Amino acid sequence: MNEFYQKDVISIKDFNKEKLEKIFASTDRIIQLNPTERREICKGKTLGYLFYEPSTRTRLSFESAMASIGGNSLGISDISSSSTQKGESLADTVRIMSIYSDVLVLRHPLDGSSRFASEISEKPVINAGSGTEEHPTQAIQDLFTIKKEKKKIDGLKIGIVGDLKYGRTVYSLLYGLGNYDVDVHLISPESLRIRSDSTYEIKKRLEFTESTNIEDHIDELDVLYVTRIQKERFPDEEEYLKVKGSYVVGLDLLKQMKDDSIILHPLPRIDEISAEVDQTKNAKYFEQAEYGKHTRAALLGLTLNENDF
Ligand code: CP
């Protein structure tokens, strides 16, 4: 039996290199199949989604992925239009959604929310972002993008810049990168360094340097992963204003980078990558968003099929 069948996807920490490579191979297969063959993979299956926070890419790529493999989607993207407004609990909402669907995709502002939902749901739960904690399917997409664009992950030098305190994609990416032999440089304002409660866990998996200066290792990097300062997660707007616009990746910075380096961003971006960078061969964040559809299609196919497809 395929090892992903009916399994929750809560944390990227549960994915070793072998599992990640299995998803990457399934993603490659999905890309190669013709549309008719692809639509057989989840024919007649239903994805249910619950988004308690805004989303463009994650929700739409899940919907688009499910449609591409023959399934359908239903869900709540505007929680104010749901019975949550009448006081219905997350537990009851999850219970109901798991009656109507074969797999449940949840985004929620609280750490631990997806784990909680998985204990209630009779159907597998996929974490689409839980507080500041994790965004595992984003990490799968990020690692797949690196592998496709750089032809490898082992041996790369990877810089991660921006809001390392509140950015959940950073944590999932770091845990995922822990399966590979990489050099990691973390760049952030002093107040947005990775959280000390997670440092021990990350250090168990990989070694990294920390800096406030984006130029410190810029000429060595193979990958620069840029993140947005997460305004909505700051308890105090004054603190946000102190770090707003700390880093802007523009053509001047790009000139200092290796010719074949790539720039990634989980998106949405605000002002941390100049629009002029979009036209360069180094900008791979829109490809990254496209890979997100295919990696999610592979994950859904593996979750909902007893045998490999
Ligand atoms: N990268 C990401 O999670 O984007 P959305 O918030 O638009 O889903």
CSV table of C-alpha atoms and ligand atoms in Angstrom, one decimal, residues 54-59 107 135 138 266-268, ligand 1:
chain,number,residue,atom,x,y,z
A,54,PRO,CA,-7.1,34.8,3.8
A,55,SER,CA,-5.4,32.9,0.9
A,56,THR,CA,-5.0,33.2,-2.8
A,57,ARG,CA,-2.4,30.6,-3.8
A,58,THR,CA,-2.9,27.8,-1.4
A,59,ARG,CA,-6.7,27.6,-1.7
A,107,ARG,CA,-5.8,27.1,7.3
A,135,HIS,CA,2.9,25.4,6.2
A,138,GLN,CA,4.4,25.2,0.9
A,266,PRO,CA,6.2,32.0,-1.1
A,267,LEU,CA,4.1,35.1,-2.0
A,268,PRO,CA,2.2,37.3,-1.5
B,1,CP,N1,2.1,31.1,-0.1
B,1,CP,C1,0.8,31.2,0.4
B,1,CP,O1,0.5,30.5,1.4
B,1,CP,O2,0.0,32.1,-0.2
B,1,CP,P1,-1.5,32.4,0.2
B,1,CP,O3,-1.5,33.0,1.5
B,1,CP,O4,-2.0,33.3,-0.9
B,1,CP,O5,-2.2,31.0,0.2
